[in-house]
Every structure is written in C-alpha cells, then in structure tokens.
Coordinates of C-alpha atoms and ligand atoms in Angstrom, one line a residue:
X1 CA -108.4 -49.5 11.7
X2 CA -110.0 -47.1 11.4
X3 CA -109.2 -44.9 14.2
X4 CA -110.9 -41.6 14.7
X5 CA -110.9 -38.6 17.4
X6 CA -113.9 -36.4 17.8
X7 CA -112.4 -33.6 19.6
X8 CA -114.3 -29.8 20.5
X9 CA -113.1 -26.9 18.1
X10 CA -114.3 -24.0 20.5
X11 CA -114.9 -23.4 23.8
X12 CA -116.2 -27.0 24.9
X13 CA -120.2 -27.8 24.7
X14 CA -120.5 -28.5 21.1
X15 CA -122.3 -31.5 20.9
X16 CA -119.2 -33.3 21.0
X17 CA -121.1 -36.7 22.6
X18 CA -123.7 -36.3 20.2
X19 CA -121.6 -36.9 17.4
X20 CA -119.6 -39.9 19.3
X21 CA -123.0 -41.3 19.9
X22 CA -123.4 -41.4 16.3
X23 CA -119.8 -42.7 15.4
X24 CA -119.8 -44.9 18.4
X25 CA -122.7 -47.0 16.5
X26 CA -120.2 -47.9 13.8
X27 CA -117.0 -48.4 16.3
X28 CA -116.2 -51.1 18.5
X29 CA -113.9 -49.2 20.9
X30 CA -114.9 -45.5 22.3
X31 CA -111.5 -44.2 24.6
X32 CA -111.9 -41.3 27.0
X33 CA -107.7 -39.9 27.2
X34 CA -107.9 -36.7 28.8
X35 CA -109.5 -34.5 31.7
X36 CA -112.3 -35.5 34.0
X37 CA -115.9 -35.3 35.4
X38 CA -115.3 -31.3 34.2
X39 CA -116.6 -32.9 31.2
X40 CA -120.7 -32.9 30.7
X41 CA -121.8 -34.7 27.7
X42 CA -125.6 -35.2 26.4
X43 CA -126.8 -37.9 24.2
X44 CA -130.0 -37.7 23.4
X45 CA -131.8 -41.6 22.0
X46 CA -135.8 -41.4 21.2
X47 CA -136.0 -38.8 23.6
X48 CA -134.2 -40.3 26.2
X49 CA -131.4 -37.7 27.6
X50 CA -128.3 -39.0 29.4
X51 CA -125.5 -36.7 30.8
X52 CA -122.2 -38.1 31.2
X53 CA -118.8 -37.0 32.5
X54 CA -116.6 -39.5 32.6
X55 CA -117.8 -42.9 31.2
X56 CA -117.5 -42.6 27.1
X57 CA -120.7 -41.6 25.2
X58 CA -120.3 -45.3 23.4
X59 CA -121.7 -46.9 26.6
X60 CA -125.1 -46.8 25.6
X61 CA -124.1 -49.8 22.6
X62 CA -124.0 -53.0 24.6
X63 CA -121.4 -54.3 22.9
X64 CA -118.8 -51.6 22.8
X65 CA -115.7 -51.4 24.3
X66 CA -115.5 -48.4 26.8
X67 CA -111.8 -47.2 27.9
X68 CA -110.8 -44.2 30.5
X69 CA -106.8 -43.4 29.1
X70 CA -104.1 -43.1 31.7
X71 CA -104.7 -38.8 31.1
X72 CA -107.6 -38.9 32.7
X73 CA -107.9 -37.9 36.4
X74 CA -111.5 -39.8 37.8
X75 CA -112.9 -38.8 41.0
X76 CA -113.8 -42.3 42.3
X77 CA -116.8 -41.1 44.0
X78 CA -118.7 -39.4 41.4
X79 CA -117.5 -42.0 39.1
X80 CA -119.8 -44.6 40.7
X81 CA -122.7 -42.6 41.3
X82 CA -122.2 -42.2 37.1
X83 CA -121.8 -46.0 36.7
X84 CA -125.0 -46.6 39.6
X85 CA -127.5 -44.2 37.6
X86 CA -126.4 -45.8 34.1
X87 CA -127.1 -49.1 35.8
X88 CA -130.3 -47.8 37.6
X89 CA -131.7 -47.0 33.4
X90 CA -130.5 -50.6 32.7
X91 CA -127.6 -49.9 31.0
X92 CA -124.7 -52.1 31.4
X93 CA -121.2 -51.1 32.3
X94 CA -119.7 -54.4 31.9
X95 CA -117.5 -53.1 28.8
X96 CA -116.0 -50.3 30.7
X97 CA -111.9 -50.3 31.6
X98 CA -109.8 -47.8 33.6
X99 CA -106.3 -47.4 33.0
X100 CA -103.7 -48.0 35.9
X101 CA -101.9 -44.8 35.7
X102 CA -105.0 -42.5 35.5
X103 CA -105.0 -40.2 38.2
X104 CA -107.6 -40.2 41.3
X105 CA -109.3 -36.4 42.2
X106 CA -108.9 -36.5 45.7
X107 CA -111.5 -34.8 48.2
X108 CA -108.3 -32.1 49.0
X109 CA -108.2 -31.9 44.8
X110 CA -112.1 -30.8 45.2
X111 CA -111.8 -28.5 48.1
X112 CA -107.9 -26.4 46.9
X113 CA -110.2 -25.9 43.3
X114 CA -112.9 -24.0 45.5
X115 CA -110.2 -22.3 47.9
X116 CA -107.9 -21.2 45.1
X117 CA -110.7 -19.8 42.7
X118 CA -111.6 -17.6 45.5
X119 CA -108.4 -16.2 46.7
X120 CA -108.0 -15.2 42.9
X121 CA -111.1 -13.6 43.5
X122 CA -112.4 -11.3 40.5
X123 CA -109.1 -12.7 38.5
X124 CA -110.9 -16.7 39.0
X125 CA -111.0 -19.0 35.8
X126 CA -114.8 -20.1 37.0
X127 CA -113.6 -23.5 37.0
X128 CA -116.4 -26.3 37.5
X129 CA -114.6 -27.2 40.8
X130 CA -114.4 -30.3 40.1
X131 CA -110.7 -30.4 41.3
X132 CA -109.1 -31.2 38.2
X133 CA -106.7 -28.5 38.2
X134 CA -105.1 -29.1 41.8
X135 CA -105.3 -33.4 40.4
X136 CA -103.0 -32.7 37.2
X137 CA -100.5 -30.8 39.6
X138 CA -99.8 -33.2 42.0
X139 CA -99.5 -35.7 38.7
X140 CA -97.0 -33.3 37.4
X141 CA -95.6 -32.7 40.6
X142 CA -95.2 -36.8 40.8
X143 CA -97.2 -37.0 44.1
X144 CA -100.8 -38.1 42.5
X145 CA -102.6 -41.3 43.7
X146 CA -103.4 -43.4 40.8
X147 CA -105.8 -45.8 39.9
X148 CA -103.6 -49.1 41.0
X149 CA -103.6 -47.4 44.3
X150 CA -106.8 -47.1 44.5
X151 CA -107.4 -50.4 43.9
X152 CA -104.3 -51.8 46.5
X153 CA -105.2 -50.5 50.2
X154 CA -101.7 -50.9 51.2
X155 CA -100.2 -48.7 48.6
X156 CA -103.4 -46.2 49.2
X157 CA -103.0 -46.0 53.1
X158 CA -99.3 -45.3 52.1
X159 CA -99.5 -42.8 49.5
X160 CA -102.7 -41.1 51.5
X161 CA -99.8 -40.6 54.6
X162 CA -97.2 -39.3 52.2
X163 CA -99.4 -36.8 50.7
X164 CA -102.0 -36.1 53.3
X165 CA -100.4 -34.2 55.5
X166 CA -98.9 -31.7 53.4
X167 CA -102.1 -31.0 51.8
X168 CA -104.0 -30.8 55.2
X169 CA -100.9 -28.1 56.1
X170 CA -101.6 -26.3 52.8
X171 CA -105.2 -25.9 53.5
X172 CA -105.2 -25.1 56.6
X173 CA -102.2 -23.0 56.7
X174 CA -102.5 -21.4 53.7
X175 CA -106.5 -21.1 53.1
X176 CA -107.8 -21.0 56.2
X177 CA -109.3 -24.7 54.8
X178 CA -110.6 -27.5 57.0
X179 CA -108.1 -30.4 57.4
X180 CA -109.1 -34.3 56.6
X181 CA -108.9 -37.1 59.0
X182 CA -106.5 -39.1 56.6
X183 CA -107.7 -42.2 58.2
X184 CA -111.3 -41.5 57.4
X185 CA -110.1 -40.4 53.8
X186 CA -108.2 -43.7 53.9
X187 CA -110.9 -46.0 54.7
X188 CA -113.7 -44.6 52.4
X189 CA -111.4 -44.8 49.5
X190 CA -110.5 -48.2 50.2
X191 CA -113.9 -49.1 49.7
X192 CA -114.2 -46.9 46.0
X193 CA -111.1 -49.5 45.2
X194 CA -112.8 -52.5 46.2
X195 CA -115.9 -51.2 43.8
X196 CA -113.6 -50.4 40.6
X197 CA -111.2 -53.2 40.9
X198 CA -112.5 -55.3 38.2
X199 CA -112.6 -52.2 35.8
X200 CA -108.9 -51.5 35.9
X201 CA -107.0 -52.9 32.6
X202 CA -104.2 -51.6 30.6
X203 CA -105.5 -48.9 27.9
X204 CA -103.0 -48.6 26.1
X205 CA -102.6 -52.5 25.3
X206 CA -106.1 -52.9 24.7
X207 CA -106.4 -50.3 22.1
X208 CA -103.5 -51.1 20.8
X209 CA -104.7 -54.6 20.7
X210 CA -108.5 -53.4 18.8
X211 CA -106.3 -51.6 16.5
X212 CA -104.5 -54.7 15.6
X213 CA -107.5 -56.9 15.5
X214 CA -109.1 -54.2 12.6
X215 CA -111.3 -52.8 15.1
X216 CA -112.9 -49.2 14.4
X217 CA -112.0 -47.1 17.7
X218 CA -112.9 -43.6 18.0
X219 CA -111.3 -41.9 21.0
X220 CA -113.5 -39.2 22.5
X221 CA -112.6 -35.9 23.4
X222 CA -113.5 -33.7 26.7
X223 CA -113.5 -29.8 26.6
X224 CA -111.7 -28.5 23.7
X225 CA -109.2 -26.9 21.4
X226 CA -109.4 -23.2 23.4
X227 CA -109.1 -25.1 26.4
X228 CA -106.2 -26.4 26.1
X229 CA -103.6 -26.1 28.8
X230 CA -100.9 -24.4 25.8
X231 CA -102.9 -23.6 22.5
X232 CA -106.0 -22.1 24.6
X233 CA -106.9 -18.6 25.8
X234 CA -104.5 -19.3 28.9
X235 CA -104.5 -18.9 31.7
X236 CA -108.7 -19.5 31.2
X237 CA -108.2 -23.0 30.3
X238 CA -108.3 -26.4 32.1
X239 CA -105.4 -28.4 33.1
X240 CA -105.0 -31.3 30.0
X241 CA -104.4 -31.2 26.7
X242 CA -108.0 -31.4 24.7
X243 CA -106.3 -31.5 21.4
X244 CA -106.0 -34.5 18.9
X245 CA -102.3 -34.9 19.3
X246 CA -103.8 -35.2 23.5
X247 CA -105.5 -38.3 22.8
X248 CA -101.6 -40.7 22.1
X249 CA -100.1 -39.4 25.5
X250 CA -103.6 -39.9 27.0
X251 CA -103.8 -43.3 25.7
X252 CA -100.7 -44.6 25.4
X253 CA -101.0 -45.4 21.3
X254 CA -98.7 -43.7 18.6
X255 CA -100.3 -40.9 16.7
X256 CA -99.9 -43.5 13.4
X257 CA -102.8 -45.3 14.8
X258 CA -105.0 -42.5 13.6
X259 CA -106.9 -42.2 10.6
X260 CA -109.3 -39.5 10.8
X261 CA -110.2 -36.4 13.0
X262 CA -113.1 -34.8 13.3
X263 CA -113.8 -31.3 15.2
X264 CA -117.1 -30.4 16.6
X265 CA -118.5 -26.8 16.6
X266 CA -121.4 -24.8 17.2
X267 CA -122.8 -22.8 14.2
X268 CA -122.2 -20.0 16.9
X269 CA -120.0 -19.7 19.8
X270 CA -120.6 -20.5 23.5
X271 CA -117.9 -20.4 26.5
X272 CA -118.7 -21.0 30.2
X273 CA -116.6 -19.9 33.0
X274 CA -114.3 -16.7 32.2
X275 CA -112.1 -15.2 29.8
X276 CA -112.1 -13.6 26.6
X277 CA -114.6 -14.2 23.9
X278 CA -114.3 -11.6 21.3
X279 CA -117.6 -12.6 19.5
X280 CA -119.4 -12.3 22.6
X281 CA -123.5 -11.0 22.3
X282 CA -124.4 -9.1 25.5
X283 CA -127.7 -8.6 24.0
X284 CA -131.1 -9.6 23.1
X285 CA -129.7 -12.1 20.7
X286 CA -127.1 -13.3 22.6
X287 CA -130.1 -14.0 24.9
X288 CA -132.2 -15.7 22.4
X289 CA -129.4 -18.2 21.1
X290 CA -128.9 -19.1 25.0
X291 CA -132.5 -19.3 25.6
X292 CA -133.5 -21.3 22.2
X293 CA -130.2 -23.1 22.4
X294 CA -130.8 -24.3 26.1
X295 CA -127.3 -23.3 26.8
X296 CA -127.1 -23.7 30.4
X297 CA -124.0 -26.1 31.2
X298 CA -124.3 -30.0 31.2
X299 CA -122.2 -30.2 34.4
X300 CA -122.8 -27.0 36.4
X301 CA -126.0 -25.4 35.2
X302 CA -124.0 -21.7 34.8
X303 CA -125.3 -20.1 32.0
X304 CA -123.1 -19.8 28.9
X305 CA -122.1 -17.1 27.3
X306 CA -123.0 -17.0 23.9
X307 CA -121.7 -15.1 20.6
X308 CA -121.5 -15.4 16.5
X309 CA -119.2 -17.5 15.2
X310 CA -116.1 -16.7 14.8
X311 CA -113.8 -18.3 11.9
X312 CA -110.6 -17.3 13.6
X313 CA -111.3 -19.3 16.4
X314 CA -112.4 -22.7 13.9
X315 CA -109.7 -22.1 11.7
X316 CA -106.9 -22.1 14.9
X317 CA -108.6 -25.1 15.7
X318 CA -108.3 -26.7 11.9
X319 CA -104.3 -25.7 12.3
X320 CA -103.3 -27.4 15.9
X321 CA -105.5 -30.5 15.4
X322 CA -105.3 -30.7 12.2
X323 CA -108.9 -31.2 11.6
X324 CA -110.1 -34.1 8.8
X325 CA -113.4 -32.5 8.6
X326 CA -115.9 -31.0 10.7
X327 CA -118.9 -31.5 12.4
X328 CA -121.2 -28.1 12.9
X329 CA -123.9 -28.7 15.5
X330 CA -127.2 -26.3 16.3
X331 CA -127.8 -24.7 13.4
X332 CA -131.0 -25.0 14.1
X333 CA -130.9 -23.0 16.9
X334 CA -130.1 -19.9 14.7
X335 CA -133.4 -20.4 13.3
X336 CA -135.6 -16.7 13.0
X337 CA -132.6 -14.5 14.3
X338 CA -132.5 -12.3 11.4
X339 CA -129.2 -11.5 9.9
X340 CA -126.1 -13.4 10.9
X341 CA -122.8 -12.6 11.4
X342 CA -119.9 -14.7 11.2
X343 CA -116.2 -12.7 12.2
X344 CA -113.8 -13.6 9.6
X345 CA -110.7 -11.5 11.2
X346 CA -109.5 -9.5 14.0
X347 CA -108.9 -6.0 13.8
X348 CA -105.6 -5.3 16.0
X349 CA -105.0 -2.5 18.3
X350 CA -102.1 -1.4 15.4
X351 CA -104.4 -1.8 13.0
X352 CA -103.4 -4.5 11.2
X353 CA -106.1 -7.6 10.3
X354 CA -105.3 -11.2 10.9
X355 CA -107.2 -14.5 10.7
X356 CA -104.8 -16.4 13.1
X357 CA -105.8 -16.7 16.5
X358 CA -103.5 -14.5 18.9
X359 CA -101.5 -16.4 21.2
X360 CA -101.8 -14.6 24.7
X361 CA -104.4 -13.0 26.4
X362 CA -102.6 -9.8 26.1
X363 CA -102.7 -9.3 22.2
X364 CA -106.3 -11.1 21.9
X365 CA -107.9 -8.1 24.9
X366 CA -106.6 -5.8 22.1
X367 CA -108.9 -7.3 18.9
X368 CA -112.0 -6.2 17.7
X369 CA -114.0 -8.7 15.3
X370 CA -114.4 -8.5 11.6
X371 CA -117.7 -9.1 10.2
X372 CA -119.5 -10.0 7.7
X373 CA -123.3 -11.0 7.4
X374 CA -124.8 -13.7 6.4
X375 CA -128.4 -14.3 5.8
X376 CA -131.3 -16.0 8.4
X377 CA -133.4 -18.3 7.8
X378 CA -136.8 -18.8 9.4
X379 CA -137.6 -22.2 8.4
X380 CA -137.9 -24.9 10.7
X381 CA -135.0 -27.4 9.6
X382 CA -135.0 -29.7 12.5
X383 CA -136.6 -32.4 10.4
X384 CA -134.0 -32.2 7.3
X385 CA -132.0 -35.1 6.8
X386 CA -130.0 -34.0 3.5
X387 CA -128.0 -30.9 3.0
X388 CA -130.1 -30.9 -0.2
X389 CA -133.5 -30.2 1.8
X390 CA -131.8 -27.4 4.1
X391 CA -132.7 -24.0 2.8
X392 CA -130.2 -22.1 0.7
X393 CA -129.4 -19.4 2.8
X394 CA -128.4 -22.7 5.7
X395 CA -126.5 -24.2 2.6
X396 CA -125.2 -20.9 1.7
X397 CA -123.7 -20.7 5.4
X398 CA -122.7 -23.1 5.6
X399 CA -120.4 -23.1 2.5
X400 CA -119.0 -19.9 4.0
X401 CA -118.2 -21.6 6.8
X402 CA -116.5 -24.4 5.2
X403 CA -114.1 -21.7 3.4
X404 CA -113.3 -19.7 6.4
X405 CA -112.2 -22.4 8.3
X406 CA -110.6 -24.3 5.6
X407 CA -112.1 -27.5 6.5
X408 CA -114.8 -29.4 4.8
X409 CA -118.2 -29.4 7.0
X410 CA -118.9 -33.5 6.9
X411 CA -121.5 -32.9 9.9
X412 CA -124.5 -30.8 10.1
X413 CA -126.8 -30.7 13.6
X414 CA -130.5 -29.8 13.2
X415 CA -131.7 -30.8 16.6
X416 CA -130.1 -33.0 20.1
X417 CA -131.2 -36.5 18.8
X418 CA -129.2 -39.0 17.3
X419 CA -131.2 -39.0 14.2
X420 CA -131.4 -34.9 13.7
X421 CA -127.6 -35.7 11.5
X422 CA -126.9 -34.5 8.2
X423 CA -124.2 -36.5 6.9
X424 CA -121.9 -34.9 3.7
Ligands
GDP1 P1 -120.5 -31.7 24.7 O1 -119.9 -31.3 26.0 O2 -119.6 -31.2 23.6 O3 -120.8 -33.1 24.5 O4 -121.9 -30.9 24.6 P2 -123.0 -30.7 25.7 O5 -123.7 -31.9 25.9 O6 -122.4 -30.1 27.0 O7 -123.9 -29.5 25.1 C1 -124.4 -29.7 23.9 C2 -126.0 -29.4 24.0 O8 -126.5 -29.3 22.7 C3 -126.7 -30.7 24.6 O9 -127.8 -30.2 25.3 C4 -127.1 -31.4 23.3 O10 -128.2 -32.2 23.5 C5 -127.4 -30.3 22.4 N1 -127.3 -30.5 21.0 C6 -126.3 -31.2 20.3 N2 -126.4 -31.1 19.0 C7 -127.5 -30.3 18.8 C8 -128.1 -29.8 17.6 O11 -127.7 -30.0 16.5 N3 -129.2 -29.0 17.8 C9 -129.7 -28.7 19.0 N4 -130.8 -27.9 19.1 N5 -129.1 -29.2 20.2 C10 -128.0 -29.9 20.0
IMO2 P1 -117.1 -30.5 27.7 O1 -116.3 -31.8 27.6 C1 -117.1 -26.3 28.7 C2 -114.0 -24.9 31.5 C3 -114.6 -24.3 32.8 C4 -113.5 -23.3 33.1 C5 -112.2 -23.9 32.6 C6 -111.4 -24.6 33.7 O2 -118.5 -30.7 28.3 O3 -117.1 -29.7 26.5 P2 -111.7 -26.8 35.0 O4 -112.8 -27.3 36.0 O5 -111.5 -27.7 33.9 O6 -110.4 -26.5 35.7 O7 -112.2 -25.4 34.5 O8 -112.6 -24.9 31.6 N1 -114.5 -26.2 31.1 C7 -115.4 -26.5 30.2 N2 -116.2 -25.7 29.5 N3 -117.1 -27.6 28.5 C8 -116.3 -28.5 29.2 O9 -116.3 -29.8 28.9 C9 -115.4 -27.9 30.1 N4 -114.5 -28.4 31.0 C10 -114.0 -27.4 31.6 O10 -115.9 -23.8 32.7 O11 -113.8 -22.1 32.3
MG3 MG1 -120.4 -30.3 27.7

C-alpha cells in the first residue's frame, strides 16, 4: 500500500515515464504488465536523457524493485542491448525480474509485423514493427515461447521445432518471406537464456508480496487508453490491453490491490502510426507544436501527428480507467501559439452532438470537432513550480480542462526534467 497505475490517456507519448520517474522516487516497486519494446519512454535527470522500452522507468533509483508482468511479450535481444547501455551509464539492473509466463518476440514475430503491414498496404496500422502483434497471437493462439523457455534449452529447442516450421511455411508460402534455420534460431536464443536466467522470478508473488509488506508499488503503463486492443480506435491499435484494469491480468494481482490511478496526457494531442484523429492540425501549427514539442517518436523517429486537445478523447479515457486524477504534460509547449482550441464534442453526420467517444471507426470517420477557444499565453513557464506562478490564462486552461474531462488535473508539465512538475 499504496498501489498506483500511471497509465497514457491518448494516443501514447505523453510523458508517461516522466511522471513514473517522479512517482518511482517515492515507490519501492515499479511493474511493467503489458506490451513491449513498442514502448519508448524518456526520463530526463539534470539533463541526462534515457530512452527505455522495456525495463521500467524506476530503474534509474538504485534501490527499487523493477518487475516485467507475465503480459508482457520481451524480445530477448533488444532486451539486453537495453540492460548493456543502462549498464554502459553505470546504472545497475540488479533489481530487475521477468515474469515466467511473459512471452518471447521471436525474430519470425519481427519479420510477419514487416510482411503483414505491407500486404495491407495503404490499409497498414504503421506499427513500430517491433513484432508485437504477430507475439500476442501466437500467445492467444497457445503456441508462444515464454520466458521459462527461454531460459531451459531443452524446452526451447522443443518448442522452436513445434513452432518453427509452420512459421517458416507461413513466410515463405504465404509472403514470399525468407525461412530461418531453426537450429541457428535455436542456438542464439539459447544463449539470450543463459544471459536472462537470473532475472526470471514470479511477478505476481513478488508484488503481491511488496503489497503485503506495505510497500508503495506503482505499475507503469506502455502505449495507452486509444490503443487498446477493445476500447481504442480499432483496428489502429496495438495488440494488449493499455488500460488500468490491463495492469491485474498483466501482473497477476487482484484489481483490490489498487489504490490510485493516474492518466497522463498532453495539453494537446499527438498520435503516431495511422488512424483517425479528429483534432488533427495539418497546418502551420500543427507544425509548430511538432517542432517546439520535439515530437518525433522515442522508438521509431516517425514524426507524430499533432492536433488540439480534444476532451472527448480524455473524458473516454476518465470512463474505462477510471481515472483518480490526471497528469497534463507540455503545456509549455503551447507557449506563443495564439488562441487555443480545445474540442469539447463531436458533431455527427446526423447532426446530433455527443461528448462520448464513438466506438468504431465507422461512426468516428463521420465526426467533426466542436470547439471552443481558449486563450495563449506567451510567457515562458518552464521555470514555474506552483500552479499559483503559472499565468492565468495557463490556470484558466487548465481549469477548463479539468471540467471537460471530469477529472481533477493533480499534474502539470512545464518542461522534460524531473524537476519541471507542478504538483496540485
Ligand atoms: P511516454 O512514451 O509516454 O513515456 O512519452 P515519450 O517519452 O515517448 O514522449 C514524451 C516526450 O515529451 C519526451 O521527449 C519527454 O522528454 C517530453 N516531455 C515530457 N513531459 C514534458 C513536458 O512537460 N514538457 C516538455 N517540453 N517535454 C516533456
Ligand atoms: P508509448 O508507451 C505511441 C502505436 C504504433 C501503431 C500502433 C500499433 O511510448 O506511449 P504496434 O507496434 O504496437 O503493433 O503498433 O500502436 N504504438 C504507439 N504509439 N506510443 C507508444 O508507446 C506506442 N506503442 C505502439 O505507432 O500506431
Ligand atoms: Mg513513448
């Protein structure tokens, strides 16, 4: 006690290891519980930027407990060149677990992302190609490797033969795809197991455990709410659940564990990869909150699209997580754009106005934005430390904010460092 989740309210990239960064200096515990290296997270110390995928943003405190959840899938190999580079700066991954059951992204995962994204062709999500999709089929399918296979060459060598050649037919058959030599495949991730043995412990006992022993755990979450594999903008989603209620399967702890959680947002709207974004600036504006913003992606350098912010979306994400309180990141960046607009509805194609975020595809291609503006500010706010100190058209946003989305706004950003936090 207590236990929080920090999970992302929009489209992913809101700062969401920021704000663990921050948290994690008050918990014990940090627990990754869903998706994979898709995840690109910055934490920003003194100036000092680290990115990180998988291994939780609470690595960087010595003495805190880092757990992967048996939701995750974790590509073995990118995995250690993560833990070598942490190392390399001198930070320790002694603290770090792996759960058993989570799921290895096999080099077949990687390469049926790529060849499946282009035989959709102009209909492709714009996945990171990571091969996270293809990983949480075969888990679904019950034919994934797992992380005590990795870690037992007998079982791997088996399970690589059971589920080798099928893929090698599908690629090859199918996509025109290079086969693997299994044995090859076999031996290299032998040697992955041998490196990662002594990480693998049982997640859910251990938090469960932390809980038990008072411990403050905060479990940390990777894309986000409009990403999810059900309340997202399907099909343009990943393949896990991002959403609080994610982080009990994805752990293996019962959702009366948790105490508090937290949803991150942009004071605007970003989204990388495809898909509808009905806020969406495809102007100079738009250009200036991607440029000021430096919103390039943490994991593939694409560009994100950029847009106001829109309430619908924060308020859908209040409902299915049911948000605590929220955490608005950036506002800084909105710093000298003039007039701002926030869209409190959607008009639909009947007419009718509603502020709950449409559940397919098909009724959301239909809805025009509501707006209303809000005004600028030009002052530079990235040294405020008290909501007090921000101007009052930033307080007066806010505010707005907070009643649009029905949540209280417990977190303001003003800048990627640790310290640039305003704290309600
Ligand atoms: P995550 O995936 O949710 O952890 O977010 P990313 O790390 O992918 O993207 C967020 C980006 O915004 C990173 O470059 C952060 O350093 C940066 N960032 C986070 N909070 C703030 C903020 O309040 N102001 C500014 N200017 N940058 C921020
Ligand atoms: P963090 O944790 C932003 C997006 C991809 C694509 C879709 C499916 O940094 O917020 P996938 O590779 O998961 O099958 O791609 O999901 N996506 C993210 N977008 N932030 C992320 O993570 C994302 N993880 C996946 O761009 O649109
Ligand atoms: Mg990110």
């Amino acid at each position: 006690m207590p236990a929080n989740i920090v999970v992302g309210s929009q489209w992913g990239d809101e700062g969401k290891g920021k704000i663990i960064d921050i948290l994690a200096s008050r918990a014990e515990v940090v627990v990754r519980s869903q998706g994979g290296n898709n995840a690109g997270h910055t934490v920003v110390n003194n100036g000092e930027v680290y990115k990180l995928h998988l291994i939780p943003s609470g690595i960087l405190y010595p003495d805190t407990l880092c757990l992967i959840g048996a939701g995750v899938v974790l590509d073995p190999k990118d995995f250690i060149s993560e833990l070598d580079s942490l190392e390399t700066r001198g930070i320790s991954t002694k603290n770090l677990k792996i759960d058993p059951r989570a799921q290895i992204v096999m080099p077949w995962h990687i390469q049926l992302d790529g060849l499946s994204e282009k035989f959709r062709g102009n209909s492709d999500i714009g996945t990171t190609k990571r091969g996270i999709g293809p990983a949480y089929m075969d888990k679904y399918e019950r034919c994934g490797i797992r992380m005590y296979d990795l870690c037992h060459p007998d079982v791997l060598a088996e399970k690589i033969k059971a589920t080798g050649n099928l893929k090698n037919k599908i690629i090859t058959a199918v996509y025109g795809g290079e086969a693997y030599d299994l044995d090859a495949v076999t031996a290299e991730y032998i040697e992955y197991g041998k490196r990662l043995a002594s990480y693998m412990d049982d997640v859910s006992v251990l938090t469960y455990e932390a809980d038990k022993a008072g411990k403050t755990i905060m479990f940390e979450g990777a894309q986000a709410t409009l990403l999810d594999i059900d309340f997202g903008t399907y099909p343009y989603v990943t393949s896990s659940h991002p959403l609080s209620a994610g982080v009990c399967v994805g752990t293996g702890v019962g959702p009366r564990m948790i105490t508090n959680i937290i949803g991150v947002a942009k004071a605007y709207t970003t989204r990388v990869g495809k898909g509808p974004f009905p806020t969406e600036l495809d102007d100079e504006i738009g250009d200036k909150i991607r440029n000021v913003g430096g919103e390039f992606g943490t994991t593939t350098g694409r560009p994100r699209r950029t847009g106001w912010f829109d309430a619908v979306i924060v308020r859908h994400s209040v409902r299915v997580n049911g948000l605590d309180g929220l955490a608005i990141n950036k506002l800084d960046t909105l710093c000298g754009l003039g007039t701002l607009k926030i869209c409190v509805g959607y008009k639909m194609p009947d007419g009718s106005i509603t502020k709950n975020f449409p559940p397919t595809l098909e009724e959301l291609s239909g809805c025009e934005p509501i707006y209303e503006e809000a005004e600028g500010f030009t002052e530079d706010i990235t040294g405020c430390r008290t909501f007090e100190e921000l101007p009052a058209s930033c307080q007066k946003y806010i505010k707005r904010l907070e009643e649009l989305c029905e949540c209280k706004i417990a977190m303001i950003g003003v800048g990627p460092d640790r310290s640039q936090i305003i704290e309600r």
